[in-house]
Amino acid sequence: MFLETTRLRIIALEPNQFRLLIDGMDLLEKQMGWTPCGESLDLHTRQAMEALYQETLRHADRHHWYTNWQIILKSENRSIGSACFMREPDTTGEVEIGYGINEADRNRGYMTEAVIGMCHWAFQQDGVRSVAAETEPDNYASRSVLKKAGMKQISHSGDRVRWKITPLY
């Protein structure tokens, strides 16, 4: 499954593709036929993705809520970052999104475009009433992405700022 925006293709990785990403970005790039991005996952990100991968396996029939969504710059057929939903919608209809972009591809609006595309997709799914995200208070780039994507800050508690968007309908 994938989404397309003006400049991006956002691909929900199948479990076997997600495993390749964790084992090495170059392995996934080779299988998918993407231009190498020269990036690799740091230890913290790899550990977080391993936990998410295990959830993907546990929820195979709803894996798109748990898997990594790779963000591909269409003009170069190159991965520039990724995003994910942290879980399927909860009892209130809320899903949480997380994301990251390669340092060389920052400040070009790609992540804002990806977040908007993923929120749009989420709101088309049954039961989704809101999309939330969390940032650190001093992560101004991420806060800017969320503001530009239409999210509103709903709380600030210690080292976490919580954001949310609901559909206009």
Short mmCIF file of C-alpha atoms in Angstrom, two decimals:
data_model
loop_
_atom_site.label_atom_id
_atom_site.label_comp_id
_atom_site.label_asym_id
_atom_site.label_seq_id
_atom_site.Cartn_x
_atom_site.Cartn_y
_atom_site.Cartn_z
CA MET A 1 0.00 0.00 0.00
CA PHE A 2 1.25 3.49 -0.74
CA LEU A 3 0.15 7.13 -0.80
CA GLU A 4 1.20 9.76 -3.28
CA THR A 5 1.53 13.48 -2.78
CA THR A 6 2.88 16.03 -5.20
CA ARG A 7 6.53 15.16 -4.60
CA LEU A 8 6.41 12.02 -2.49
CA ARG A 9 5.47 8.35 -2.53
CA ILE A 10 4.83 7.10 1.00
CA ILE A 11 5.00 3.32 1.21
CA ALA A 12 3.59 1.23 4.07
CA LEU A 13 6.21 -1.49 4.38
CA GLU A 14 5.14 -5.11 4.39
CA PRO A 15 6.55 -7.08 7.34
CA ASN A 16 9.38 -8.62 5.28
CA GLN A 17 10.33 -5.16 3.96
CA PHE A 18 10.23 -3.71 7.48
CA ARG A 19 12.61 -6.48 8.62
CA LEU A 20 15.01 -5.53 5.81
CA LEU A 21 14.95 -1.89 6.91
CA ILE A 22 15.91 -2.86 10.45
CA ASP A 23 18.65 -5.17 9.18
CA GLY A 24 20.06 -2.44 6.92
CA MET A 25 18.64 0.38 4.84
CA ASP A 26 20.84 -0.73 1.93
CA LEU A 27 19.09 -4.13 1.93
CA LEU A 28 15.67 -2.50 1.63
CA GLU A 29 16.87 -0.06 -1.02
CA LYS A 30 18.26 -2.91 -3.12
CA GLN A 31 15.02 -4.94 -2.90
CA MET A 32 12.83 -1.92 -3.67
CA GLY A 33 15.04 -0.60 -6.48
CA TRP A 34 15.58 2.78 -4.81
CA THR A 35 18.53 5.08 -5.27
CA PRO A 36 20.79 4.65 -2.23
CA CYS A 37 20.36 7.42 0.33
CA GLY A 38 23.57 6.75 2.26
CA GLU A 39 21.72 6.67 5.59
CA SER A 40 21.52 4.03 8.27
CA LEU A 41 19.46 3.69 11.43
CA ASP A 42 21.11 4.76 14.67
CA LEU A 43 20.88 2.39 17.64
CA HIS A 44 17.98 4.24 19.33
CA THR A 45 15.92 4.29 16.12
CA ARG A 46 16.73 0.66 15.35
CA GLN A 47 15.52 -0.37 18.83
CA ALA A 48 12.30 1.63 18.48
CA MET A 49 11.68 0.15 15.04
CA GLU A 50 12.33 -3.37 16.32
CA ALA A 51 9.57 -2.88 18.91
CA LEU A 52 7.23 -1.51 16.24
CA TYR A 53 8.14 -4.43 13.97
CA GLN A 54 7.08 -6.89 16.67
CA GLU A 55 3.71 -5.09 16.89
CA THR A 56 3.45 -5.32 13.09
CA LEU A 57 3.81 -9.09 13.34
CA ARG A 58 1.24 -9.32 16.16
CA HIS A 59 -1.29 -7.31 14.14
CA ALA A 60 -0.66 -8.68 10.66
CA ASP A 61 -4.21 -7.99 9.47
CA ARG A 62 -3.88 -4.32 10.51
CA HIS A 63 -0.14 -3.91 9.98
CA HIS A 64 -0.44 -0.51 8.30
CA TRP A 65 -1.17 0.99 11.76
CA TYR A 66 2.11 -0.42 13.13
CA THR A 67 4.55 -0.59 10.24
CA ASN A 68 7.06 1.93 9.03
CA TRP A 69 5.98 4.09 6.11
CA GLN A 70 9.01 4.94 3.98
CA ILE A 71 8.99 8.39 2.37
CA ILE A 72 10.37 8.38 -1.18
CA LEU A 73 11.23 11.52 -3.12
CA LYS A 74 9.67 10.66 -6.48
CA SER A 75 12.02 12.80 -8.58
CA GLU A 76 15.06 10.84 -7.34
CA ASN A 77 13.44 7.52 -6.33
CA ARG A 78 15.28 7.93 -3.02
CA SER A 79 14.22 7.43 0.59
CA ILE A 80 14.34 10.70 2.49
CA GLY A 81 12.76 9.62 5.76
CA SER A 82 9.96 7.67 7.34
CA ALA A 83 6.82 7.97 9.41
CA CYS A 84 4.60 5.61 11.34
CA PHE A 85 1.40 5.36 13.26
CA MET A 86 2.14 4.16 16.78
CA ARG A 87 -0.90 1.90 16.91
CA GLU A 88 -4.37 1.50 15.46
CA PRO A 89 -7.10 3.96 16.51
CA ASP A 90 -7.88 3.84 20.23
CA THR A 91 -11.39 3.81 21.70
CA THR A 92 -11.73 7.56 21.10
CA GLY A 93 -10.70 7.20 17.44
CA GLU A 94 -7.26 8.75 17.91
CA VAL A 95 -4.06 7.57 16.22
CA GLU A 96 -0.61 8.92 16.90
CA ILE A 97 1.95 9.67 14.22
CA GLY A 98 5.73 9.81 14.48
CA TYR A 99 8.29 10.72 11.82
CA GLY A 100 11.86 11.54 10.93
CA ILE A 101 13.67 12.90 7.90
CA ASN A 102 17.25 12.59 6.72
CA GLU A 103 19.28 15.62 7.73
CA ALA A 104 20.21 16.46 4.12
CA ASP A 105 16.51 16.64 3.17
CA ARG A 106 15.30 18.95 5.94
CA ASN A 107 13.82 22.42 5.45
CA ARG A 108 12.25 21.66 2.08
CA GLY A 109 8.68 20.96 3.23
CA TYR A 110 8.88 17.23 2.57
CA MET A 111 7.92 16.16 6.08
CA THR A 112 5.00 18.57 6.22
CA GLU A 113 3.80 17.15 2.90
CA ALA A 114 4.17 13.60 4.22
CA VAL A 115 2.35 14.31 7.50
CA ILE A 116 -0.52 15.98 5.66
CA GLY A 117 -0.76 13.00 3.28
CA MET A 118 -0.73 10.48 6.11
CA CYS A 119 -3.32 12.42 8.12
CA HIS A 120 -5.55 12.60 5.04
CA TRP A 121 -5.22 8.83 4.60
CA ALA A 122 -5.92 8.19 8.31
CA PHE A 123 -9.12 10.25 8.22
CA GLN A 124 -10.39 8.05 5.38
CA GLN A 125 -10.11 4.96 7.60
CA ASP A 126 -13.03 3.71 9.69
CA GLY A 127 -13.12 5.00 13.22
CA VAL A 128 -10.38 7.63 12.98
CA ARG A 129 -11.48 10.90 14.59
CA SER A 130 -8.11 12.56 15.28
CA VAL A 131 -4.39 12.27 14.65
CA ALA A 132 -2.02 13.23 17.46
CA ALA A 133 1.74 13.72 17.76
CA GLU A 134 4.24 14.54 20.48
CA THR A 135 7.39 16.64 20.33
CA GLU A 136 10.01 17.82 22.74
CA PRO A 137 9.51 21.51 23.66
CA ASP A 138 12.77 22.57 21.98
CA ASN A 139 12.26 20.60 18.75
CA TYR A 140 11.25 23.66 16.75
CA ALA A 141 11.55 21.94 13.38
CA SER A 142 9.08 19.22 14.35
CA ARG A 143 6.75 21.76 15.95
CA SER A 144 6.84 23.73 12.70
CA VAL A 145 5.95 20.62 10.68
CA LEU A 146 2.93 19.95 12.88
CA LYS A 147 1.72 23.58 12.78
CA LYS A 148 2.04 23.69 8.99
CA ALA A 149 0.15 20.37 8.79
CA GLY A 150 -2.74 21.99 10.65
CA MET A 151 -2.20 20.46 14.08
CA LYS A 152 -2.89 22.46 17.23
CA GLN A 153 -0.93 22.24 20.45
CA ILE A 154 -3.24 20.75 23.07
CA SER A 155 -0.93 20.31 26.06
CA HIS A 156 2.58 20.92 27.33
CA SER A 157 3.75 18.77 30.22
CA GLY A 158 7.40 18.71 31.21
CA ASP A 159 9.43 17.40 28.30
CA ARG A 160 6.48 16.64 25.99
CA VAL A 161 4.25 18.86 23.86
CA ARG A 162 1.12 17.15 22.53
CA TRP A 163 -0.51 18.10 19.21
CA LYS A 164 -3.75 17.07 17.54
CA ILE A 165 -5.75 17.53 14.37
CA THR A 166 -9.33 16.55 13.64
CA PRO A 167 -10.99 16.47 10.21
CA LEU A 168 -13.07 19.45 9.12
CA TYR A 169 -16.20 17.42 8.37
#
